[in-house]
mmCIF file with all atom_site columns, C-alpha atoms in Angstrom:
data_model
loop_
_atom_site.group_PDB
_atom_site.id
_atom_site.type_symbol
_atom_site.label_atom_id
_atom_site.label_alt_id
_atom_site.label_comp_id
_atom_site.label_asym_id
_atom_site.label_entity_id
_atom_site.label_seq_id
_atom_site.pdbx_PDB_ins_code
_atom_site.Cartn_x
_atom_site.Cartn_y
_atom_site.Cartn_z
_atom_site.occupancy
_atom_site.B_iso_or_equiv
_atom_site.pdbx_formal_charge
_atom_site.auth_seq_id
_atom_site.auth_comp_id
_atom_site.auth_asym_id
_atom_site.auth_atom_id
_atom_site.pdbx_PDB_model_num
ATOM 1   C CA . MET A 1 1   ? 87.721 43.117 114.617 1.00 39.00 ? 154 MET A CA 1
ATOM 2   C CA . THR A 1 2   ? 87.925 46.499 113.297 1.00 41.00 ? 155 THR A CA 1
ATOM 3   C CA . SER A 1 3   ? 85.184 49.058 114.316 1.00 42.00 ? 156 SER A CA 1
ATOM 4   C CA . THR A 1 4   ? 82.313 49.330 111.989 1.00 47.00 ? 157 THR A CA 1
ATOM 5   C CA . PRO A 1 5   ? 81.501 52.893 110.912 1.00 55.00 ? 158 PRO A CA 1
ATOM 6   C CA . MET A 1 6   ? 78.167 53.039 112.434 1.00 55.00 ? 159 MET A CA 1
ATOM 7   C CA . ALA A 1 7   ? 77.793 56.716 112.098 1.00 52.00 ? 160 ALA A CA 1
ATOM 8   C CA . ASP A 1 8   ? 77.780 56.391 108.418 1.00 58.00 ? 161 ASP A CA 1
ATOM 9   C CA . LEU A 1 9   ? 74.732 54.448 108.437 1.00 61.00 ? 162 LEU A CA 1
ATOM 10  C CA . TRP A 1 10  ? 72.347 55.606 111.032 1.00 55.00 ? 163 TRP A CA 1
ATOM 11  C CA . PRO A 1 11  ? 72.199 59.484 111.541 1.00 49.00 ? 164 PRO A CA 1
ATOM 12  C CA . THR A 1 12  ? 69.635 59.847 108.327 1.00 43.00 ? 165 THR A CA 1
ATOM 13  C CA . LEU A 1 13  ? 67.328 57.316 109.626 1.00 45.00 ? 166 LEU A CA 1
ATOM 14  C CA . PRO A 1 14  ? 64.064 58.627 110.754 1.00 45.00 ? 167 PRO A CA 1
ATOM 15  C CA . GLY A 1 15  ? 64.219 59.270 114.348 1.00 48.00 ? 168 GLY A CA 1
ATOM 16  C CA . ALA A 1 16  ? 67.923 58.997 114.606 1.00 47.00 ? 169 ALA A CA 1
ATOM 17  C CA . ASP A 1 17  ? 68.020 61.979 116.622 1.00 50.00 ? 170 ASP A CA 1
ATOM 18  C CA . THR A 1 18  ? 65.985 60.811 119.452 1.00 59.00 ? 171 THR A CA 1
ATOM 19  C CA . ARG A 1 19  ? 67.572 57.248 119.482 1.00 65.00 ? 172 ARG A CA 1
ATOM 20  C CA . PRO A 1 20  ? 68.849 56.080 122.875 1.00 76.00 ? 173 PRO A CA 1
ATOM 21  C CA . GLU A 1 21  ? 72.623 55.634 122.979 1.00 81.00 ? 174 GLU A CA 1
ATOM 22  C CA . ALA A 1 22  ? 72.133 51.979 124.204 1.00 85.00 ? 175 ALA A CA 1
ATOM 23  C CA . ALA A 1 23  ? 70.191 51.205 120.818 1.00 86.00 ? 176 ALA A CA 1
ATOM 24  C CA . TYR A 1 24  ? 73.269 52.377 118.884 1.00 85.00 ? 177 TYR A CA 1
ATOM 25  C CA . ARG A 1 25  ? 75.449 50.171 121.384 1.00 88.00 ? 178 ARG A CA 1
ATOM 26  C CA . LEU A 1 26  ? 73.157 47.095 120.565 1.00 92.00 ? 179 LEU A CA 1
ATOM 27  C CA . LEU A 1 27  ? 73.523 47.822 116.666 1.00 92.00 ? 180 LEU A CA 1
ATOM 28  C CA . GLN A 1 28  ? 77.442 47.973 116.931 1.00 90.00 ? 181 GLN A CA 1
ATOM 29  C CA . ALA A 1 29  ? 77.374 44.778 119.067 1.00 93.00 ? 182 ALA A CA 1
ATOM 30  C CA . ALA A 1 30  ? 74.951 42.978 116.893 1.00 94.00 ? 183 ALA A CA 1
ATOM 31  C CA . VAL A 1 31  ? 77.042 43.730 113.712 1.00 93.00 ? 184 VAL A CA 1
ATOM 32  C CA . GLU A 1 32  ? 80.262 42.538 115.336 1.00 92.00 ? 185 GLU A CA 1
ATOM 33  C CA . SER A 1 33  ? 78.803 39.406 116.939 1.00 94.00 ? 186 SER A CA 1
ATOM 34  C CA . PHE A 1 34  ? 77.129 38.514 113.719 1.00 95.00 ? 187 PHE A CA 1
ATOM 35  C CA . ALA A 1 35  ? 80.094 38.916 111.334 1.00 92.00 ? 188 ALA A CA 1
ATOM 36  C CA . GLU A 1 36  ? 82.144 37.013 113.865 1.00 92.00 ? 189 GLU A CA 1
ATOM 37  C CA . ARG A 1 37  ? 79.965 34.076 114.697 1.00 93.00 ? 190 ARG A CA 1
ATOM 38  C CA . GLY A 1 38  ? 77.101 34.093 112.034 1.00 94.00 ? 191 GLY A CA 1
ATOM 39  C CA . PHE A 1 39  ? 73.387 35.120 112.678 1.00 95.00 ? 192 PHE A CA 1
ATOM 40  C CA . HIS A 1 40  ? 72.218 31.621 113.843 1.00 95.00 ? 193 HIS A CA 1
ATOM 41  C CA . ALA A 1 41  ? 75.439 31.047 116.187 1.00 96.00 ? 194 ALA A CA 1
ATOM 42  C CA . THR A 1 42  ? 74.787 34.446 117.890 1.00 96.00 ? 195 THR A CA 1
ATOM 43  C CA . THR A 1 43  ? 72.431 34.619 121.108 1.00 95.00 ? 196 THR A CA 1
ATOM 44  C CA . THR A 1 44  ? 70.593 37.650 122.601 1.00 94.00 ? 197 THR A CA 1
ATOM 45  C CA . ARG A 1 45  ? 73.170 37.247 125.477 1.00 94.00 ? 198 ARG A CA 1
ATOM 46  C CA . ASP A 1 46  ? 76.114 37.400 123.216 1.00 95.00 ? 199 ASP A CA 1
ATOM 47  C CA . ILE A 1 47  ? 74.779 40.874 121.793 1.00 95.00 ? 200 ILE A CA 1
ATOM 48  C CA . ALA A 1 48  ? 73.860 42.157 125.106 1.00 95.00 ? 201 ALA A CA 1
ATOM 49  C CA . THR A 1 49  ? 77.033 41.133 126.834 1.00 94.00 ? 202 THR A CA 1
ATOM 50  C CA . ALA A 1 50  ? 79.031 42.876 124.053 1.00 94.00 ? 203 ALA A CA 1
ATOM 51  C CA . ALA A 1 51  ? 76.972 46.012 124.310 1.00 92.00 ? 204 ALA A CA 1
ATOM 52  C CA . GLY A 1 52  ? 77.398 45.953 128.183 1.00 94.00 ? 205 GLY A CA 1
ATOM 53  C CA . MET A 1 53  ? 73.749 45.283 128.991 1.00 92.00 ? 206 MET A CA 1
ATOM 54  C CA . SER A 1 54  ? 71.709 42.497 130.460 1.00 91.00 ? 207 SER A CA 1
ATOM 55  C CA . PRO A 1 55  ? 69.800 40.122 128.183 1.00 89.00 ? 208 PRO A CA 1
ATOM 56  C CA . ALA A 1 56  ? 66.611 41.701 129.302 1.00 91.00 ? 209 ALA A CA 1
ATOM 57  C CA . ALA A 1 57  ? 67.751 45.140 128.272 1.00 89.00 ? 210 ALA A CA 1
ATOM 58  C CA . LEU A 1 58  ? 67.959 44.231 124.697 1.00 91.00 ? 211 LEU A CA 1
ATOM 59  C CA . TYR A 1 59  ? 64.171 43.670 124.494 1.00 92.00 ? 212 TYR A CA 1
ATOM 60  C CA . ILE A 1 60  ? 63.651 47.397 125.700 1.00 91.00 ? 213 ILE A CA 1
ATOM 61  C CA . HIS A 1 61  ? 64.935 48.622 122.300 1.00 91.00 ? 214 HIS A CA 1
ATOM 62  C CA . TYR A 1 62  ? 64.484 45.532 119.837 1.00 92.00 ? 215 TYR A CA 1
ATOM 63  C CA . GLN A 1 63  ? 61.955 42.420 119.768 1.00 92.00 ? 216 GLN A CA 1
ATOM 64  C CA . SER A 1 64  ? 64.655 39.822 118.769 1.00 93.00 ? 217 SER A CA 1
ATOM 65  C CA . LYS A 1 65  ? 67.927 39.799 117.151 1.00 94.00 ? 218 LYS A CA 1
ATOM 66  C CA . ALA A 1 66  ? 66.109 39.382 113.927 1.00 95.00 ? 219 ALA A CA 1
ATOM 67  C CA . ALA A 1 67  ? 64.778 42.740 114.337 1.00 94.00 ? 220 ALA A CA 1
ATOM 68  C CA . LEU A 1 68  ? 68.659 43.776 114.955 1.00 95.00 ? 221 LEU A CA 1
ATOM 69  C CA . LEU A 1 69  ? 69.434 41.996 111.618 1.00 96.00 ? 222 LEU A CA 1
ATOM 70  C CA . ALA A 1 70  ? 66.848 43.486 109.882 1.00 95.00 ? 223 ALA A CA 1
ATOM 71  C CA . GLU A 1 71  ? 67.568 46.980 110.685 1.00 92.00 ? 224 GLU A CA 1
ATOM 72  C CA . ILE A 1 72  ? 71.504 46.362 110.035 1.00 93.00 ? 225 ILE A CA 1
ATOM 73  C CA . SER A 1 73  ? 70.732 44.876 106.403 1.00 94.00 ? 226 SER A CA 1
ATOM 74  C CA . GLN A 1 74  ? 68.268 47.721 105.457 1.00 93.00 ? 227 GLN A CA 1
ATOM 75  C CA . ALA A 1 75  ? 70.583 50.566 106.571 1.00 91.00 ? 228 ALA A CA 1
ATOM 76  C CA . GLY A 1 76  ? 73.681 48.989 104.793 1.00 92.00 ? 229 GLY A CA 1
ATOM 77  C CA . HIS A 1 77  ? 71.826 48.399 101.548 1.00 94.00 ? 230 HIS A CA 1
ATOM 78  C CA . ALA A 1 78  ? 70.346 51.897 101.510 1.00 92.00 ? 231 ALA A CA 1
ATOM 79  C CA . ALA A 1 79  ? 73.719 53.398 102.236 1.00 91.00 ? 232 ALA A CA 1
ATOM 80  C CA . THR A 1 80  ? 75.192 51.325 99.352  1.00 93.00 ? 233 THR A CA 1
ATOM 81  C CA . LEU A 1 81  ? 72.013 52.379 96.917  1.00 95.00 ? 234 LEU A CA 1
ATOM 82  C CA . ALA A 1 82  ? 72.865 55.935 97.823  1.00 93.00 ? 235 ALA A CA 1
ATOM 83  C CA . LEU A 1 83  ? 76.484 55.748 96.980  1.00 94.00 ? 236 LEU A CA 1
ATOM 84  C CA . VAL A 1 84  ? 75.663 54.023 93.620  1.00 96.00 ? 237 VAL A CA 1
ATOM 85  C CA . ARG A 1 85  ? 73.118 56.443 92.526  1.00 96.00 ? 238 ARG A CA 1
ATOM 86  C CA . GLU A 1 86  ? 75.394 59.322 93.470  1.00 95.00 ? 239 GLU A CA 1
ATOM 87  C CA . ALA A 1 87  ? 78.126 58.076 91.342  1.00 94.00 ? 240 ALA A CA 1
ATOM 88  C CA . VAL A 1 88  ? 75.969 56.990 88.293  1.00 95.00 ? 241 VAL A CA 1
ATOM 89  C CA . SER A 1 89  ? 74.311 60.642 88.454  1.00 94.00 ? 242 SER A CA 1
ATOM 90  C CA . GLY A 1 90  ? 77.505 62.344 88.497  1.00 91.00 ? 243 GLY A CA 1
ATOM 91  C CA . GLU A 1 91  ? 79.304 64.138 85.814  1.00 94.00 ? 244 GLU A CA 1
ATOM 92  C CA . GLY A 1 92  ? 81.232 62.446 82.938  1.00 95.00 ? 245 GLY A CA 1
ATOM 93  C CA . GLY A 1 93  ? 80.508 59.672 80.534  1.00 96.00 ? 246 GLY A CA 1
ATOM 94  C CA . PRO A 1 94  ? 79.717 56.204 81.132  1.00 97.00 ? 247 PRO A CA 1
ATOM 95  C CA . VAL A 1 95  ? 83.264 55.431 81.415  1.00 97.00 ? 248 VAL A CA 1
ATOM 96  C CA . GLU A 1 96  ? 84.037 57.904 83.828  1.00 97.00 ? 249 GLU A CA 1
ATOM 97  C CA . ARG A 1 97  ? 81.015 57.505 86.066  1.00 97.00 ? 250 ARG A CA 1
ATOM 98  C CA . MET A 1 98  ? 81.519 53.373 86.146  1.00 98.00 ? 251 MET A CA 1
ATOM 99  C CA . ARG A 1 99  ? 85.320 54.071 87.380  1.00 98.00 ? 252 ARG A CA 1
ATOM 100 C CA . ARG A 1 100 ? 83.913 56.332 89.856  1.00 97.00 ? 253 ARG A CA 1
ATOM 101 C CA . LEU A 1 101 ? 81.064 53.884 90.781  1.00 97.00 ? 254 LEU A CA 1
ATOM 102 C CA . VAL A 1 102 ? 83.383 50.804 91.255  1.00 98.00 ? 255 VAL A CA 1
ATOM 103 C CA . GLU A 1 103 ? 86.385 52.993 93.254  1.00 97.00 ? 256 GLU A CA 1
ATOM 104 C CA . GLN A 1 104 ? 83.643 54.107 95.701  1.00 95.00 ? 257 GLN A CA 1
ATOM 105 C CA . PHE A 1 105 ? 81.778 50.797 95.783  1.00 96.00 ? 258 PHE A CA 1
ATOM 106 C CA . THR A 1 106 ? 84.719 48.747 96.439  1.00 97.00 ? 259 THR A CA 1
ATOM 107 C CA . ALA A 1 107 ? 86.416 51.150 99.060  1.00 95.00 ? 260 ALA A CA 1
ATOM 108 C CA . TRP A 1 108 ? 83.159 51.303 100.988 1.00 94.00 ? 261 TRP A CA 1
ATOM 109 C CA . HIS A 1 109 ? 83.154 47.515 101.328 1.00 94.00 ? 262 HIS A CA 1
ATOM 110 C CA . ALA A 1 110 ? 86.663 47.778 102.600 1.00 94.00 ? 263 ALA A CA 1
ATOM 111 C CA . ARG A 1 111 ? 86.326 50.231 105.036 1.00 92.00 ? 264 ARG A CA 1
ATOM 112 C CA . ALA A 1 112 ? 82.623 48.934 106.088 1.00 91.00 ? 265 ALA A CA 1
ATOM 113 C CA . ARG A 1 113 ? 83.698 45.392 105.681 1.00 92.00 ? 266 ARG A CA 1
ATOM 114 C CA . THR A 1 114 ? 82.201 44.335 109.067 1.00 91.00 ? 267 THR A CA 1
ATOM 115 C CA . VAL A 1 115 ? 78.743 45.522 108.059 1.00 92.00 ? 268 VAL A CA 1
ATOM 116 C CA . GLY A 1 116 ? 79.347 44.394 104.478 1.00 93.00 ? 269 GLY A CA 1
ATOM 117 C CA . ARG A 1 117 ? 79.913 40.606 105.865 1.00 93.00 ? 270 ARG A CA 1
ATOM 118 C CA . VAL A 1 118 ? 76.599 40.819 107.602 1.00 94.00 ? 271 VAL A CA 1
ATOM 119 C CA . VAL A 1 119 ? 74.169 42.438 105.094 1.00 94.00 ? 272 VAL A CA 1
ATOM 120 C CA . ASN A 1 120 ? 75.275 40.452 102.144 1.00 94.00 ? 273 ASN A CA 1
ATOM 121 C CA . TYR A 1 121 ? 76.087 36.938 103.848 1.00 94.00 ? 274 TYR A CA 1
ATOM 122 C CA . GLU A 1 122 ? 73.339 36.966 106.303 1.00 95.00 ? 275 GLU A CA 1
ATOM 123 C CA . LEU A 1 123 ? 70.579 37.536 104.175 1.00 93.00 ? 276 LEU A CA 1
ATOM 124 C CA . HIS A 1 124 ? 69.056 33.778 104.344 1.00 94.00 ? 277 HIS A CA 1
ATOM 125 C CA . ALA A 1 125 ? 68.573 34.627 108.148 1.00 95.00 ? 278 ALA A CA 1
ATOM 126 C CA . LEU A 1 126 ? 66.225 37.810 107.609 1.00 95.00 ? 279 LEU A CA 1
ATOM 127 C CA . PRO A 1 127 ? 62.511 37.368 108.191 1.00 94.00 ? 280 PRO A CA 1
ATOM 128 C CA . GLU A 1 128 ? 60.326 37.204 105.060 1.00 95.00 ? 281 GLU A CA 1
ATOM 129 C CA . ASP A 1 129 ? 58.891 40.846 105.305 1.00 95.00 ? 282 ASP A CA 1
ATOM 130 C CA . ALA A 1 130 ? 62.550 42.315 106.092 1.00 96.00 ? 283 ALA A CA 1
ATOM 131 C CA . TYR A 1 131 ? 64.097 40.306 103.255 1.00 96.00 ? 284 TYR A CA 1
ATOM 132 C CA . ALA A 1 132 ? 61.465 41.669 100.840 1.00 97.00 ? 285 ALA A CA 1
ATOM 133 C CA . VAL A 1 133 ? 62.637 45.297 101.907 1.00 96.00 ? 286 VAL A CA 1
ATOM 134 C CA . VAL A 1 134 ? 66.372 44.306 101.391 1.00 96.00 ? 287 VAL A CA 1
ATOM 135 C CA . ALA A 1 135 ? 65.668 42.393 98.040  1.00 97.00 ? 288 ALA A CA 1
ATOM 136 C CA . ALA A 1 136 ? 64.026 45.670 96.640  1.00 97.00 ? 289 ALA A CA 1
ATOM 137 C CA . LEU A 1 137 ? 67.060 47.571 97.609  1.00 97.00 ? 290 LEU A CA 1
ATOM 138 C CA . ARG A 1 138 ? 69.338 45.000 96.117  1.00 97.00 ? 291 ARG A CA 1
ATOM 139 C CA . LEU A 1 139 ? 67.353 45.153 92.760  1.00 97.00 ? 292 LEU A CA 1
ATOM 140 C CA . ASP A 1 140 ? 67.584 49.028 92.677  1.00 97.00 ? 293 ASP A CA 1
ATOM 141 C CA . ILE A 1 141 ? 71.143 48.670 92.910  1.00 97.00 ? 294 ILE A CA 1
ATOM 142 C CA . GLU A 1 142 ? 71.364 46.169 90.203  1.00 97.00 ? 295 GLU A CA 1
ATOM 143 C CA . ARG A 1 143 ? 69.078 48.342 88.235  1.00 97.00 ? 296 ARG A CA 1
ATOM 144 C CA . GLU A 1 144 ? 71.296 51.538 88.602  1.00 98.00 ? 297 GLU A CA 1
ATOM 145 C CA . VAL A 1 145 ? 74.543 49.546 87.543  1.00 98.00 ? 298 VAL A CA 1
ATOM 146 C CA . SER A 1 146 ? 72.611 47.833 84.649  1.00 98.00 ? 299 SER A CA 1
ATOM 147 C CA . ALA A 1 147 ? 71.365 51.338 83.428  1.00 97.00 ? 300 ALA A CA 1
ATOM 148 C CA . LEU A 1 148 ? 74.882 52.635 83.311  1.00 98.00 ? 301 LEU A CA 1
ATOM 149 C CA . ILE A 1 149 ? 76.411 49.694 81.420  1.00 98.00 ? 302 ILE A CA 1
ATOM 150 C CA . GLY A 1 150 ? 73.419 50.021 79.230  1.00 97.00 ? 303 GLY A CA 1
ATOM 151 C CA . GLN A 1 151 ? 74.163 53.651 78.450  1.00 97.00 ? 304 GLN A CA 1
ATOM 152 C CA . GLY A 1 152 ? 77.983 52.783 77.917  1.00 97.00 ? 305 GLY A CA 1
ATOM 153 C CA . ALA A 1 153 ? 77.148 50.119 75.306  1.00 97.00 ? 306 ALA A CA 1
ATOM 154 C CA . THR A 1 154 ? 74.719 52.085 73.563  1.00 96.00 ? 307 THR A CA 1
ATOM 155 C CA . ALA A 1 155 ? 77.370 54.808 73.117  1.00 96.00 ? 308 ALA A CA 1
ATOM 156 C CA . GLY A 1 156 ? 80.146 52.222 72.133  1.00 96.00 ? 309 GLY A CA 1
ATOM 157 C CA . ASP A 1 157 ? 82.105 52.639 75.242  1.00 97.00 ? 310 ASP A CA 1
ATOM 158 C CA . PHE A 1 158 ? 81.409 49.174 76.680  1.00 97.00 ? 311 PHE A CA 1
ATOM 159 C CA . GLN A 1 159 ? 81.420 45.677 74.890  1.00 96.00 ? 312 GLN A CA 1
ATOM 160 C CA . VAL A 1 160 ? 78.925 43.344 76.877  1.00 96.00 ? 313 VAL A CA 1
ATOM 161 C CA . SER A 1 161 ? 76.989 40.400 75.641  1.00 93.00 ? 314 SER A CA 1
ATOM 162 C CA . GLU A 1 162 ? 74.363 40.813 78.351  1.00 96.00 ? 315 GLU A CA 1
ATOM 163 C CA . VAL A 1 163 ? 73.954 43.834 80.480  1.00 97.00 ? 316 VAL A CA 1
ATOM 164 C CA . ARG A 1 164 ? 72.480 42.288 83.670  1.00 96.00 ? 317 ARG A CA 1
ATOM 165 C CA . THR A 1 165 ? 75.032 39.558 83.797  1.00 96.00 ? 318 THR A CA 1
ATOM 166 C CA . ALA A 1 166 ? 77.637 42.112 83.660  1.00 97.00 ? 319 ALA A CA 1
ATOM 167 C CA . ALA A 1 167 ? 75.881 44.387 86.136  1.00 97.00 ? 320 ALA A CA 1
ATOM 168 C CA . ARG A 1 168 ? 76.040 41.397 88.722  1.00 96.00 ? 321 ARG A CA 1
ATOM 169 C CA . ALA A 1 169 ? 79.731 40.626 87.997  1.00 97.00 ? 322 ALA A CA 1
ATOM 170 C CA . VAL A 1 170 ? 80.423 44.499 88.854  1.00 97.00 ? 323 VAL A CA 1
ATOM 171 C CA . THR A 1 171 ? 78.643 44.625 92.087  1.00 97.00 ? 324 THR A CA 1
ATOM 172 C CA . SER A 1 172 ? 79.895 40.951 93.139  1.00 96.00 ? 325 SER A CA 1
ATOM 173 C CA . LEU A 1 173 ? 83.417 42.103 92.817  1.00 96.00 ? 326 LEU A CA 1
ATOM 174 C CA . GLY A 1 174 ? 82.908 44.825 95.312  1.00 96.00 ? 327 GLY A CA 1
ATOM 175 C CA . ILE A 1 175 ? 80.917 43.049 97.792  1.00 96.00 ? 328 ILE A CA 1
ATOM 176 C CA . ASP A 1 176 ? 83.493 40.233 97.960  1.00 96.00 ? 329 ASP A CA 1
ATOM 177 C CA . VAL A 1 177 ? 85.970 42.704 99.442  1.00 96.00 ? 330 VAL A CA 1
ATOM 178 C CA . SER A 1 178 ? 83.995 42.764 102.317 1.00 94.00 ? 331 SER A CA 1
ATOM 179 C CA . ARG A 1 179 ? 84.675 38.936 102.992 1.00 94.00 ? 332 ARG A CA 1
ATOM 180 C CA . TRP A 1 180 ? 88.351 38.924 102.434 1.00 95.00 ? 333 TRP A CA 1
ATOM 181 C CA . TYR A 1 181 ? 89.761 42.510 103.251 1.00 95.00 ? 334 TYR A CA 1
ATOM 182 C CA . THR A 1 182 ? 91.534 42.749 106.490 1.00 92.00 ? 335 THR A CA 1
ATOM 183 C CA . ASP A 1 183 ? 93.802 45.314 108.460 1.00 89.00 ? 336 ASP A CA 1
ATOM 184 C CA . ARG A 1 184 ? 96.631 43.526 107.209 1.00 92.00 ? 337 ARG A CA 1
ATOM 185 C CA . SER A 1 185 ? 95.798 43.906 103.561 1.00 93.00 ? 338 SER A CA 1
ATOM 186 C CA . THR A 1 186 ? 98.434 45.607 101.524 1.00 93.00 ? 339 THR A CA 1
ATOM 187 C CA . GLU A 1 187 ? 96.260 48.043 99.596  1.00 94.00 ? 340 GLU A CA 1
ATOM 188 C CA . THR A 1 188 ? 94.020 50.769 101.295 1.00 95.00 ? 341 THR A CA 1
ATOM 189 C CA . PRO A 1 189 ? 90.533 50.821 100.533 1.00 95.00 ? 342 PRO A CA 1
ATOM 190 C CA . GLU A 1 190 ? 91.106 53.752 98.264  1.00 96.00 ? 343 GLU A CA 1
ATOM 191 C CA . GLU A 1 191 ? 94.068 51.957 96.457  1.00 97.00 ? 344 GLU A CA 1
ATOM 192 C CA . LEU A 1 192 ? 91.886 48.708 95.902  1.00 97.00 ? 345 LEU A CA 1
ATOM 193 C CA . GLY A 1 193 ? 89.146 51.062 94.644  1.00 97.00 ? 346 GLY A CA 1
ATOM 194 C CA . ARG A 1 194 ? 91.223 52.400 91.819  1.00 97.00 ? 347 ARG A CA 1
ATOM 195 C CA . ARG A 1 195 ? 92.639 48.985 90.823  1.00 97.00 ? 348 ARG A CA 1
ATOM 196 C CA . TYR A 1 196 ? 89.052 47.519 90.829  1.00 98.00 ? 349 TYR A CA 1
ATOM 197 C CA . GLY A 1 197 ? 87.989 50.607 88.943  1.00 97.00 ? 350 GLY A CA 1
ATOM 198 C CA . GLU A 1 198 ? 90.435 49.641 86.087  1.00 97.00 ? 351 GLU A CA 1
ATOM 199 C CA . LEU A 1 199 ? 89.998 45.978 86.315  1.00 97.00 ? 352 LEU A CA 1
ATOM 200 C CA . VAL A 1 200 ? 86.018 46.468 85.796  1.00 98.00 ? 353 VAL A CA 1
ATOM 201 C CA . LEU A 1 201 ? 86.408 48.958 82.944  1.00 98.00 ? 354 LEU A CA 1
ATOM 202 C CA . ARG A 1 202 ? 88.769 46.241 81.071  1.00 97.00 ? 355 ARG A CA 1
ATOM 203 C CA . MET A 1 203 ? 86.214 43.618 81.848  1.00 97.00 ? 356 MET A CA 1
ATOM 204 C CA . LEU A 1 204 ? 83.482 45.698 80.045  1.00 97.00 ? 357 LEU A CA 1
ATOM 205 C CA . GLY A 1 205 ? 85.667 46.213 77.011  1.00 96.00 ? 358 GLY A CA 1
ATOM 206 C CA . ALA A 1 206 ? 86.441 49.943 77.618  1.00 95.00 ? 359 ALA A CA 1
ATOM 207 C CA . ARG A 1 207 ? 89.332 51.691 75.895  1.00 87.00 ? 360 ARG A CA 1
ATOM 208 C CA . ILE A 1 208 ? 91.226 53.073 78.581  1.00 78.00 ? 361 ILE A CA 1
#
């Protein structure tokens, strides 16, 4: 399984500069294990062993495997929200910004596919309080995309019957990339992003 770009997710978290190296190893091992086996089939022993540690050592840094999943899910969604906000607030009209958003959103889910599979397909396993945090992040992502589509519709650039449904379709396309993309895929993440960008614009009725 391809290595997950963990450094892209955690450097900006509070206290990241003092986080023990062992905690990073546990996060990496948890991502790989959850993606391969699923949350419920993964044991704390699986995670600790993959990190080169004893099962007891895991509890020095995390109370449970659920705590690991919560941090991974929150960091992954926060990174995605930051990407979306940057694209939406960039230069250009709605068509240009939507193309850029989809290209970057798709490429991210291809490159960080291991994290993407965990944060999007293990939501049901999150504790209630952690799920609430992640649900809020997901709603913020949807709102950003919806707002951009709404701007495009108002300007006559997009032809959509229901903005929220269109926004969900846009994000779902990119998210699903993390499920099927592999090292054997014939397109690079950037190539796939460009093709998805054009596809989404056509789906939204833009003239390109």
